[in-house]
Amino acid sequence: MSDALTLYRERARQWLATFAPQYCGQARHGLSFEQDLRLAREWQALKVEHGYGCITLPTAYGGGGGTELEKVVFSEEEMRYDLPLNYFSISLNNPLPIFLRYANEEWKNRLAPATVRGELLWCQLFSEPSAGSDLASLRLKAEAVEGGWRLNGQKVWTSWAQIADWGVVVARSDSSLPKHAGLTYFFVDMKSAGITVQPIRRLGDEKDLNEVFFDDVFIPDDQRLGEINGGFRVAVETLMIERYAVTDESGYGPTLERFIELAANTRINGLPALADGEVRQRIAEVFVERQGLRAIHRRALEAFALGQAPGPEGAIRKLLLGRTRQRLGAAAMDLLGAQGLALDPQTHAVNDFAKAWLDPSLRIAGGTDELLLNTLAERVLGLPQDHRPDKGLPFSALKR
Ligand SMILES: Cc1cc2nc3c(=O)[nH]c(=O)nc-3n(C[C@H](O)[C@H](O)[C@H](O)COP(=O)(O)OP(=O)(O)OC[C@H]3O[C@@H](n4cnc5c(N)ncnc54)[C@H](O)[C@@H]3O)c2cc1C
């Protein structure tokens, strides 16, 4: 950390201490979905006003014009508060930056500043029922028509589609080409005729996921991002923008300290659980993992400081965080016994062990555990690539 960055952190910390309490914790308790979303929009607007919203995006569109390291430092500090950031996690981190890279100036001026301020919200329409890890297998069809394109088909697992104003979407424009080559990338008005959004009910009752159906949806050609049939490259670029997401050390789950506190206050066979060998071993394992994660995080920060992008650290980090969160949740459930089965609607995976155990989303979204292991095998260990039997074949010739 340079002196300038240390000062930046200090200022951010003070700013957060002054403003954040009105937007987190008790301030959110008992709020309806709509009220919490309103609070989230107010928080985003306040950050933008003070230069902390979209820190790395250009000032011309309302961003902070800052560096990657400043963004990391601010996120680390912001993460200490239970703020309503989730609604914007997709909108501002992937669709907005890619839109700014590819859209024409008129569109950028029209949509970007309001998106930065949190007034407009975007979703990312990539995954389909038979295309998730293998995104290039998607089937949503884009047909060229006078002045634009007609889209037909379905997307699934679309976070915040129900409240999104705009979305980025990848569709198959030419199925005579190999699967990666026949895709085109667009942005779409989510209020367009022919779009239907259906919520997906989740185990912990989180209200983020949806199915989205496209029924003859018209998209003008000036809403195409990138070349015709060049959409896969733009999709990969979109996913690479957030190569290194800053997360808290418990993977958005209850902390190790909370687990230790629980163990200290629980008894096993009349003795404090903290004296139990198995419980102690679990604490030691999580502690060691956390030290490893801190070292990985420091390496990533050093890469940013040198103006480089972090390597596969992000994959190692995400893999460990997702697994640790669920394992710690399971260990806590063992201690809580029957009490751990009562789901409190006011809690979330961030602060509730049962929900942290029940919610595997961190191990699926943004790359499943197995895909991360593949990345590490290929990019770190230099092992041969995964078998790709469909390589080079026209998409239309592939078995469904
Ligand atoms: C909370 C949440 C939010 C999401 N938000 C969005 C969103 O906003 N927009 C969006 O487009 N998508 C979103 N997704 C979808 C997410 O991107 C996919 O779920 C993810 O890419 C996995 O795809 P899949 O579900 O189709 O599983 P599949 O890819 O079908 O995988 C099924 C299983 O097979 C394994 N597997 C697959 N391929 C391989 C391989 N080559 N080697 C070894 N194992 C393999 C996987 O690891 C997994 O265990 C979200 C998902 C979640 C859980």
Short mmCIF file of C-alpha atoms and ligand atoms in Angstrom, two decimals:
data_model
loop_
_atom_site.label_atom_id
_atom_site.label_comp_id
_atom_site.label_asym_id
_atom_site.label_seq_id
_atom_site.Cartn_x
_atom_site.Cartn_y
_atom_site.Cartn_z
CA MET A 1 0.00 0.00 0.00
CA SER A 2 1.42 3.33 -1.06
CA ASP A 3 0.97 6.37 1.20
CA ALA A 4 -1.65 7.71 -1.19
CA LEU A 5 -3.60 4.47 -1.01
CA THR A 6 -3.33 4.29 2.76
CA LEU A 7 -4.78 7.80 2.87
CA TYR A 8 -7.51 6.77 0.42
CA ARG A 9 -8.41 3.84 2.71
CA GLU A 10 -8.48 6.07 5.77
CA ARG A 11 -10.79 8.57 4.04
CA ALA A 12 -13.06 5.79 2.76
CA ARG A 13 -13.22 4.28 6.24
CA GLN A 14 -14.23 7.60 7.77
CA TRP A 15 -16.75 8.26 5.04
CA LEU A 16 -18.31 4.83 5.55
CA ALA A 17 -18.38 5.26 9.33
CA THR A 18 -20.34 8.47 8.82
CA PHE A 19 -22.84 7.33 6.18
CA ALA A 20 -23.11 3.52 6.08
CA PRO A 21 -24.96 2.97 9.39
CA GLN A 22 -28.09 4.62 7.93
CA TYR A 23 -28.16 1.99 5.15
CA CYS A 24 -27.28 -1.27 6.92
CA GLY A 25 -28.02 -3.49 9.91
CA GLN A 26 -30.97 -2.15 11.89
CA ALA A 27 -31.84 0.29 9.09
CA ARG A 28 -32.65 -2.73 6.85
CA HIS A 29 -34.36 -4.86 9.47
CA GLY A 30 -37.98 -5.66 8.60
CA LEU A 31 -37.91 -3.85 5.22
CA SER A 32 -39.93 -5.25 2.32
CA PHE A 33 -38.12 -6.16 -0.92
CA GLU A 34 -39.20 -2.85 -2.50
CA GLN A 35 -38.10 -0.80 0.52
CA ASP A 36 -34.71 -2.51 0.64
CA LEU A 37 -34.24 -1.92 -3.10
CA ARG A 38 -35.10 1.76 -2.62
CA LEU A 39 -32.50 1.95 0.16
CA ALA A 40 -29.97 0.27 -2.16
CA ARG A 41 -30.61 2.86 -4.88
CA GLU A 42 -30.18 5.70 -2.37
CA TRP A 43 -26.90 4.19 -1.16
CA GLN A 44 -25.61 3.86 -4.72
CA ALA A 45 -26.56 7.47 -5.53
CA LEU A 46 -24.82 8.71 -2.37
CA LYS A 47 -21.65 6.82 -3.27
CA VAL A 48 -21.67 8.31 -6.76
CA GLU A 49 -22.10 11.80 -5.33
CA HIS A 50 -18.96 11.30 -3.22
CA GLY A 51 -16.83 9.58 -5.90
CA TYR A 52 -17.19 6.05 -4.52
CA GLY A 53 -19.70 4.67 -7.05
CA CYS A 54 -18.29 2.71 -10.03
CA ILE A 55 -14.81 3.81 -9.00
CA THR A 56 -12.98 2.55 -12.11
CA LEU A 57 -15.46 3.78 -14.71
CA PRO A 58 -14.86 7.05 -16.63
CA THR A 59 -16.10 10.28 -15.03
CA ALA A 60 -17.77 11.21 -18.35
CA TYR A 61 -20.46 8.64 -17.56
CA GLY A 62 -20.66 9.32 -13.83
CA GLY A 63 -17.94 6.89 -12.67
CA GLY A 64 -15.16 7.75 -10.23
CA GLY A 65 -12.29 7.68 -12.76
CA GLY A 66 -10.17 5.85 -10.16
CA THR A 67 -7.84 2.85 -10.17
CA GLU A 68 -8.44 -0.87 -9.71
CA LEU A 69 -6.60 -0.74 -6.36
CA GLU A 70 -8.83 2.05 -5.09
CA LYS A 71 -11.85 -0.06 -6.03
CA VAL A 72 -10.45 -3.06 -4.15
CA VAL A 73 -9.62 -0.96 -1.09
CA PHE A 74 -13.06 0.65 -1.00
CA SER A 75 -14.78 -2.74 -1.44
CA GLU A 76 -12.76 -4.18 1.44
CA GLU A 77 -13.93 -1.41 3.70
CA GLU A 78 -17.52 -1.40 2.42
CA MET A 79 -17.75 -5.17 2.95
CA ARG A 80 -17.53 -4.63 6.71
CA TYR A 81 -21.10 -3.34 6.64
CA ASP A 82 -24.20 -5.30 5.79
CA LEU A 83 -25.20 -2.90 2.98
CA PRO A 84 -27.76 -3.61 0.24
CA LEU A 85 -25.23 -4.12 -2.56
CA ASN A 86 -26.58 -7.35 -4.06
CA TYR A 87 -29.12 -5.76 -6.45
CA PHE A 88 -26.30 -3.99 -8.28
CA SER A 89 -23.69 -6.73 -8.13
CA ILE A 90 -24.38 -7.82 -11.72
CA SER A 91 -25.61 -4.55 -13.21
CA LEU A 92 -22.56 -2.45 -12.42
CA ASN A 93 -19.85 -5.08 -12.60
CA ASN A 94 -20.48 -6.77 -15.95
CA PRO A 95 -23.23 -5.40 -18.25
CA LEU A 96 -22.41 -1.72 -17.68
CA PRO A 97 -18.63 -1.92 -18.38
CA ILE A 98 -19.16 -4.07 -21.50
CA PHE A 99 -21.91 -1.73 -22.72
CA LEU A 100 -19.47 1.18 -22.30
CA ARG A 101 -16.87 -0.67 -24.40
CA TYR A 102 -19.13 -1.49 -27.33
CA ALA A 103 -22.24 0.74 -27.51
CA ASN A 104 -22.36 3.93 -29.58
CA GLU A 105 -21.93 7.31 -27.92
CA GLU A 106 -25.62 8.21 -28.12
CA TRP A 107 -26.68 5.07 -26.27
CA LYS A 108 -23.92 5.47 -23.70
CA ASN A 109 -24.98 9.02 -22.87
CA ARG A 110 -28.58 7.93 -22.66
CA LEU A 111 -28.20 4.95 -20.33
CA ALA A 112 -24.83 4.94 -18.56
CA PRO A 113 -25.14 7.86 -16.07
CA ALA A 114 -28.55 6.68 -14.81
CA THR A 115 -27.17 3.13 -14.47
CA VAL A 116 -24.16 4.35 -12.50
CA ARG A 117 -26.49 6.22 -10.13
CA GLY A 118 -28.55 3.07 -9.62
CA GLU A 119 -31.69 4.47 -11.26
CA LEU A 120 -31.48 1.89 -14.06
CA LEU A 121 -30.68 -1.73 -13.38
CA TRP A 122 -29.25 -4.31 -15.80
CA CYS A 123 -29.31 -8.11 -15.87
CA GLN A 124 -27.12 -10.62 -17.69
CA LEU A 125 -28.99 -13.08 -19.89
CA PHE A 126 -26.40 -15.77 -20.64
CA SER A 127 -27.36 -19.13 -19.06
CA GLU A 128 -30.03 -21.39 -20.53
CA PRO A 129 -31.52 -24.74 -19.50
CA SER A 130 -28.83 -26.55 -21.52
CA ALA A 131 -26.07 -23.95 -21.48
CA GLY A 132 -24.36 -22.92 -18.24
CA SER A 133 -20.76 -23.99 -17.82
CA ASP A 134 -20.74 -24.63 -21.55
CA LEU A 135 -22.14 -21.23 -22.49
CA ALA A 136 -21.42 -21.71 -26.21
CA SER A 137 -24.16 -24.38 -26.34
CA LEU A 138 -26.89 -21.78 -25.98
CA ARG A 139 -29.94 -21.97 -28.24
CA LEU A 140 -31.83 -18.67 -27.91
CA LYS A 141 -32.34 -17.87 -31.59
CA ALA A 142 -31.60 -14.48 -33.18
CA GLU A 143 -32.97 -14.09 -36.69
CA ALA A 144 -31.96 -11.11 -38.86
CA VAL A 145 -35.02 -9.06 -39.93
CA GLU A 146 -35.54 -5.58 -41.43
CA GLY A 147 -33.73 -3.07 -39.14
CA GLY A 148 -32.66 -5.57 -36.52
CA TRP A 149 -33.21 -8.99 -35.03
CA ARG A 150 -36.01 -11.21 -33.69
CA LEU A 151 -35.22 -13.32 -30.64
CA ASN A 152 -36.99 -16.53 -29.63
CA GLY A 153 -36.17 -18.95 -26.83
CA GLN A 154 -35.39 -19.02 -23.12
CA LYS A 155 -32.83 -17.92 -20.54
CA VAL A 156 -32.61 -19.16 -16.96
CA TRP A 157 -31.01 -18.23 -13.60
CA THR A 158 -31.12 -14.56 -14.58
CA SER A 159 -30.36 -12.56 -11.45
CA TRP A 160 -32.63 -9.55 -10.87
CA ALA A 161 -34.41 -9.86 -14.25
CA GLN A 162 -37.67 -9.03 -12.46
CA ILE A 163 -36.43 -5.53 -11.58
CA ALA A 164 -34.06 -4.99 -14.52
CA ASP A 165 -34.66 -2.19 -17.02
CA TRP A 166 -32.05 -3.45 -19.50
CA GLY A 167 -30.20 -6.68 -20.12
CA VAL A 168 -27.23 -7.98 -22.08
CA VAL A 169 -28.09 -11.10 -24.02
CA VAL A 170 -26.23 -13.63 -26.17
CA ALA A 171 -28.12 -15.48 -28.90
CA ARG A 172 -27.43 -17.94 -31.71
CA SER A 173 -27.41 -16.08 -35.01
CA ASP A 174 -25.96 -18.83 -37.24
CA SER A 175 -26.25 -22.52 -36.36
CA SER A 176 -24.34 -23.63 -39.47
CA LEU A 177 -21.13 -22.40 -37.77
CA PRO A 178 -19.28 -24.19 -34.91
CA LYS A 179 -20.90 -23.47 -31.55
CA HIS A 180 -18.53 -20.66 -30.44
CA ALA A 181 -18.66 -18.93 -33.82
CA GLY A 182 -22.39 -18.44 -34.44
CA LEU A 183 -23.34 -16.20 -31.49
CA THR A 184 -24.24 -12.50 -31.43
CA TYR A 185 -24.39 -10.17 -28.43
CA PHE A 186 -27.07 -7.49 -27.84
CA PHE A 187 -28.49 -5.25 -25.18
CA VAL A 188 -32.23 -5.34 -24.79
CA ASP A 189 -34.93 -3.25 -23.15
CA MET A 190 -36.43 -5.63 -20.60
CA LYS A 191 -39.84 -3.99 -21.12
CA SER A 192 -39.83 -5.00 -24.83
CA ALA A 193 -42.96 -6.74 -26.13
CA GLY A 194 -42.51 -10.52 -25.98
CA ILE A 195 -40.32 -10.72 -22.86
CA THR A 196 -41.80 -12.65 -19.92
CA VAL A 197 -40.01 -12.96 -16.59
CA GLN A 198 -40.92 -15.81 -14.23
CA PRO A 199 -39.42 -15.93 -10.72
CA ILE A 200 -37.63 -19.06 -9.50
CA ARG A 201 -38.38 -19.90 -5.89
CA ARG A 202 -35.22 -20.68 -3.93
CA LEU A 203 -34.68 -22.81 -0.82
CA GLY A 204 -33.81 -19.87 1.42
CA ASP A 205 -36.49 -17.71 -0.22
CA GLU A 206 -33.93 -15.34 -1.79
CA LYS A 207 -35.71 -13.33 -4.46
CA ASP A 208 -33.02 -12.98 -7.09
CA LEU A 209 -33.38 -15.68 -9.75
CA ASN A 210 -35.69 -15.86 -12.76
CA GLU A 211 -36.48 -17.57 -16.02
CA VAL A 212 -36.82 -15.20 -18.98
CA PHE A 213 -38.78 -16.12 -22.09
CA PHE A 214 -38.30 -14.42 -25.47
CA ASP A 215 -41.25 -14.60 -27.79
CA ASP A 216 -40.57 -12.77 -31.09
CA VAL A 217 -38.69 -9.97 -29.30
CA PHE A 218 -37.45 -7.28 -31.70
CA ILE A 219 -34.01 -5.74 -31.08
CA PRO A 220 -32.82 -2.88 -33.33
CA ASP A 221 -29.40 -3.46 -34.89
CA ASP A 222 -27.85 -0.48 -33.06
CA GLN A 223 -28.31 -2.52 -29.89
CA ARG A 224 -25.83 -5.12 -31.13
CA LEU A 225 -22.56 -5.13 -29.15
CA GLY A 226 -19.66 -6.36 -31.30
CA GLU A 227 -19.63 -8.16 -34.63
CA ILE A 228 -22.37 -10.38 -36.01
CA ASN A 229 -21.37 -13.94 -34.96
CA GLY A 230 -18.64 -12.44 -32.74
CA GLY A 231 -20.76 -12.63 -29.58
CA PHE A 232 -18.83 -15.37 -27.79
CA ARG A 233 -15.74 -13.16 -27.55
CA VAL A 234 -17.84 -10.31 -26.10
CA ALA A 235 -19.44 -12.75 -23.62
CA VAL A 236 -16.04 -13.97 -22.43
CA GLU A 237 -14.87 -10.35 -22.19
CA THR A 238 -17.96 -9.58 -20.05
CA LEU A 239 -17.15 -12.42 -17.67
CA MET A 240 -13.47 -11.44 -17.50
CA ILE A 241 -14.22 -7.87 -16.39
CA GLU A 242 -14.71 -9.03 -12.82
CA ARG A 243 -11.74 -11.40 -12.87
CA TYR A 244 -11.00 -10.69 -9.27
CA ALA A 245 -14.10 -10.03 -7.20
CA VAL A 246 -13.42 -8.79 -3.70
CA THR A 247 -15.29 -10.85 -1.17
CA ASP A 248 -15.20 -10.97 2.57
CA GLU A 249 -13.10 -13.73 4.11
CA SER A 250 -16.01 -15.98 5.00
CA GLY A 251 -17.44 -16.13 1.46
CA TYR A 252 -20.46 -14.01 2.43
CA GLY A 253 -21.19 -16.35 5.31
CA PRO A 254 -20.93 -16.07 9.11
CA THR A 255 -17.33 -15.58 10.25
CA LEU A 256 -15.00 -18.05 11.97
CA GLU A 257 -15.19 -15.82 15.05
CA ARG A 258 -18.97 -16.35 15.15
CA PHE A 259 -18.41 -20.11 14.96
CA ILE A 260 -15.90 -19.97 17.83
CA GLU A 261 -18.40 -17.97 19.87
CA LEU A 262 -21.09 -20.56 19.13
CA ALA A 263 -18.75 -23.40 20.14
CA ALA A 264 -17.87 -21.60 23.35
CA ASN A 265 -21.56 -21.33 24.26
CA THR A 266 -22.59 -24.89 23.30
CA ARG A 267 -22.06 -28.01 25.37
CA ILE A 268 -21.28 -31.53 24.11
CA ASN A 269 -21.70 -34.29 26.73
CA GLY A 270 -21.65 -31.67 29.44
CA LEU A 271 -18.41 -30.04 28.28
CA PRO A 272 -17.97 -26.84 26.21
CA ALA A 273 -17.93 -27.69 22.50
CA LEU A 274 -14.77 -25.62 22.26
CA ALA A 275 -12.97 -28.41 24.16
CA ASP A 276 -14.08 -31.05 21.63
CA GLY A 277 -11.25 -32.36 19.41
CA GLU A 278 -13.33 -32.46 16.24
CA VAL A 279 -14.63 -28.91 16.73
CA ARG A 280 -11.10 -27.67 17.44
CA GLN A 281 -9.82 -29.36 14.31
CA ARG A 282 -12.52 -27.70 12.20
CA ILE A 283 -11.57 -24.30 13.63
CA ALA A 284 -7.90 -24.94 12.87
CA GLU A 285 -8.67 -26.01 9.29
CA VAL A 286 -10.74 -22.90 8.57
CA PHE A 287 -8.10 -20.71 10.21
CA VAL A 288 -5.35 -22.17 8.00
CA GLU A 289 -7.50 -21.73 4.88
CA ARG A 290 -8.15 -18.13 5.85
CA GLN A 291 -4.43 -17.42 6.16
CA GLY A 292 -3.95 -18.92 2.68
CA LEU A 293 -6.74 -16.75 1.31
CA ARG A 294 -5.12 -13.66 2.81
CA ALA A 295 -1.83 -14.52 1.10
CA ILE A 296 -3.62 -15.00 -2.22
CA HIS A 297 -5.40 -11.67 -1.78
CA ARG A 298 -2.08 -9.92 -1.11
CA ARG A 299 -0.62 -11.39 -4.31
CA ALA A 300 -3.60 -10.11 -6.28
CA LEU A 301 -3.17 -6.64 -4.78
CA GLU A 302 0.51 -6.67 -5.72
CA ALA A 303 -0.43 -7.56 -9.31
CA PHE A 304 -2.87 -4.63 -9.41
CA ALA A 305 -0.23 -2.30 -7.95
CA LEU A 306 2.13 -3.30 -10.79
CA GLY A 307 -0.61 -2.57 -13.33
CA GLN A 308 -1.05 -6.29 -14.06
CA ALA A 309 -4.15 -8.47 -13.86
CA PRO A 310 -4.19 -11.15 -11.15
CA GLY A 311 -3.63 -14.69 -12.45
CA PRO A 312 -5.70 -17.73 -11.48
CA GLU A 313 -5.75 -16.53 -7.84
CA GLY A 314 -9.41 -15.62 -8.28
CA ALA A 315 -10.27 -19.26 -9.09
CA ILE A 316 -8.42 -20.62 -6.04
CA ARG A 317 -10.01 -18.01 -3.82
CA LYS A 318 -13.55 -18.61 -5.05
CA LEU A 319 -13.16 -22.38 -4.76
CA LEU A 320 -11.98 -22.15 -1.15
CA LEU A 321 -14.50 -19.52 -0.07
CA GLY A 322 -17.51 -21.45 -1.38
CA ARG A 323 -16.43 -24.73 0.16
CA THR A 324 -15.40 -23.25 3.49
CA ARG A 325 -18.64 -21.36 3.90
CA GLN A 326 -20.70 -24.51 3.46
CA ARG A 327 -18.41 -26.64 5.64
CA LEU A 328 -18.48 -24.13 8.46
CA GLY A 329 -22.26 -23.89 8.08
CA ALA A 330 -22.55 -27.69 8.36
CA ALA A 331 -20.30 -27.75 11.45
CA ALA A 332 -22.43 -25.03 13.07
CA MET A 333 -25.61 -26.97 12.24
CA ASP A 334 -24.15 -29.95 14.15
CA LEU A 335 -23.70 -27.73 17.20
CA LEU A 336 -27.07 -26.03 16.90
CA GLY A 337 -28.99 -29.32 16.67
CA ALA A 338 -32.75 -28.95 16.19
CA GLN A 339 -32.44 -25.18 16.76
CA GLY A 340 -30.50 -24.91 13.51
CA LEU A 341 -33.48 -26.17 11.51
CA ALA A 342 -35.73 -23.17 12.20
CA LEU A 343 -35.26 -20.76 9.27
CA ASP A 344 -35.62 -17.13 10.26
CA PRO A 345 -37.04 -15.13 7.30
CA GLN A 346 -35.13 -12.02 8.43
CA THR A 347 -31.73 -13.69 8.10
CA HIS A 348 -29.52 -14.33 5.10
CA ALA A 349 -26.62 -16.65 4.25
CA VAL A 350 -24.29 -13.81 5.29
CA ASN A 351 -25.37 -13.92 8.91
CA ASP A 352 -27.10 -17.27 9.38
CA PHE A 353 -25.27 -20.62 9.56
CA ALA A 354 -28.26 -22.69 8.39
CA LYS A 355 -28.75 -20.51 5.32
CA ALA A 356 -25.00 -20.50 4.60
CA TRP A 357 -25.14 -24.30 4.62
CA LEU A 358 -28.31 -24.46 2.51
CA ASP A 359 -27.15 -21.97 -0.12
CA PRO A 360 -24.54 -23.36 -2.51
CA SER A 361 -24.84 -20.45 -4.97
CA LEU A 362 -21.23 -19.32 -4.51
CA ARG A 363 -20.15 -22.78 -5.70
CA ILE A 364 -22.26 -22.54 -8.89
CA ALA A 365 -22.61 -18.94 -10.08
CA GLY A 366 -19.63 -17.42 -11.87
CA GLY A 367 -18.05 -20.88 -12.42
CA THR A 368 -18.84 -24.12 -10.62
CA ASP A 369 -16.30 -25.83 -8.35
CA GLU A 370 -15.53 -28.36 -11.08
CA LEU A 371 -14.98 -25.68 -13.71
CA LEU A 372 -12.65 -23.82 -11.34
CA LEU A 373 -10.74 -27.07 -10.78
CA ASN A 374 -10.46 -27.44 -14.56
CA THR A 375 -9.09 -23.89 -14.80
CA LEU A 376 -6.51 -24.62 -12.12
CA ALA A 377 -5.59 -27.96 -13.70
CA GLU A 378 -5.05 -26.38 -17.11
CA ARG A 379 -3.69 -22.95 -16.21
CA VAL A 380 -1.69 -23.65 -13.07
CA LEU A 381 -0.69 -27.29 -13.32
CA GLY A 382 -0.42 -27.30 -17.12
CA LEU A 383 -2.48 -30.50 -17.48
CA PRO A 384 -4.02 -31.37 -20.88
CA GLN A 385 -7.25 -29.60 -21.87
CA ASP A 386 -10.69 -31.04 -21.21
CA HIS A 387 -11.92 -33.40 -23.96
CA ARG A 388 -13.89 -31.35 -26.56
CA PRO A 389 -15.57 -33.76 -28.98
CA ASP A 390 -17.73 -31.02 -30.59
CA LYS A 391 -14.76 -28.84 -31.60
CA GLY A 392 -15.10 -27.44 -35.14
CA LEU A 393 -18.46 -29.13 -35.90
CA PRO A 394 -21.41 -26.97 -37.07
CA PHE A 395 -23.75 -26.34 -34.13
CA SER A 396 -26.68 -27.73 -36.13
CA ALA A 397 -24.84 -31.08 -36.45
CA LEU A 398 -24.40 -31.54 -32.68
CA LYS A 399 -26.54 -34.02 -30.78
CA ARG A 400 -29.13 -32.38 -28.54
C1 LIG B 1 -27.21 -17.53 -7.53
C2 LIG B 1 -26.99 -17.67 -9.00
C3 LIG B 1 -27.05 -16.54 -9.81
C4 LIG B 1 -26.89 -16.66 -11.19
N1 LIG B 1 -27.02 -15.52 -11.95
C5 LIG B 1 -26.91 -15.65 -13.30
C6 LIG B 1 -27.14 -14.50 -14.14
O1 LIG B 1 -27.43 -13.40 -13.66
N2 LIG B 1 -27.07 -14.66 -15.47
C7 LIG B 1 -26.75 -15.86 -16.05
O2 LIG B 1 -26.68 -15.92 -17.27
N3 LIG B 1 -26.56 -16.98 -15.28
C8 LIG B 1 -26.63 -16.89 -13.93
N4 LIG B 1 -26.45 -18.00 -13.14
C9 LIG B 1 -26.22 -19.29 -13.79
C10 LIG B 1 -24.80 -19.79 -13.64
O3 LIG B 1 -23.93 -19.06 -14.48
C11 LIG B 1 -24.82 -21.29 -14.00
O4 LIG B 1 -25.63 -21.94 -13.04
C12 LIG B 1 -23.43 -21.87 -14.02
O5 LIG B 1 -22.71 -21.37 -15.10
C13 LIG B 1 -23.49 -23.41 -14.12
O6 LIG B 1 -24.27 -23.80 -15.19
P1 LIG B 1 -25.47 -24.84 -15.03
O7 LIG B 1 -26.28 -24.43 -13.87
O8 LIG B 1 -26.12 -24.96 -16.36
O9 LIG B 1 -24.78 -26.21 -14.65
P2 LIG B 1 -24.02 -27.17 -15.67
O10 LIG B 1 -23.03 -26.39 -16.46
O11 LIG B 1 -25.01 -27.99 -16.39
O12 LIG B 1 -23.24 -28.08 -14.64
C14 LIG B 1 -23.84 -29.17 -13.96
C15 LIG B 1 -22.74 -29.91 -13.20
O13 LIG B 1 -21.78 -30.46 -14.14
C16 LIG B 1 -20.47 -30.00 -13.84
N5 LIG B 1 -19.70 -29.75 -15.07
C17 LIG B 1 -20.13 -29.07 -16.16
N6 LIG B 1 -19.15 -29.03 -17.10
C18 LIG B 1 -18.09 -29.70 -16.58
C19 LIG B 1 -16.77 -30.01 -17.06
N7 LIG B 1 -16.37 -29.59 -18.28
N8 LIG B 1 -15.95 -30.71 -16.25
C20 LIG B 1 -16.37 -31.13 -15.02
N9 LIG B 1 -17.59 -30.88 -14.52
C21 LIG B 1 -18.44 -30.17 -15.28
C22 LIG B 1 -20.69 -28.70 -13.09
O14 LIG B 1 -19.58 -28.39 -12.27
C23 LIG B 1 -21.96 -29.00 -12.28
O15 LIG B 1 -21.63 -29.70 -11.11
C24 LIG B 1 -26.60 -17.92 -11.76
C25 LIG B 1 -26.52 -19.05 -10.95
C26 LIG B 1 -26.72 -18.94 -9.58
C27 LIG B 1 -26.62 -20.17 -8.73
#
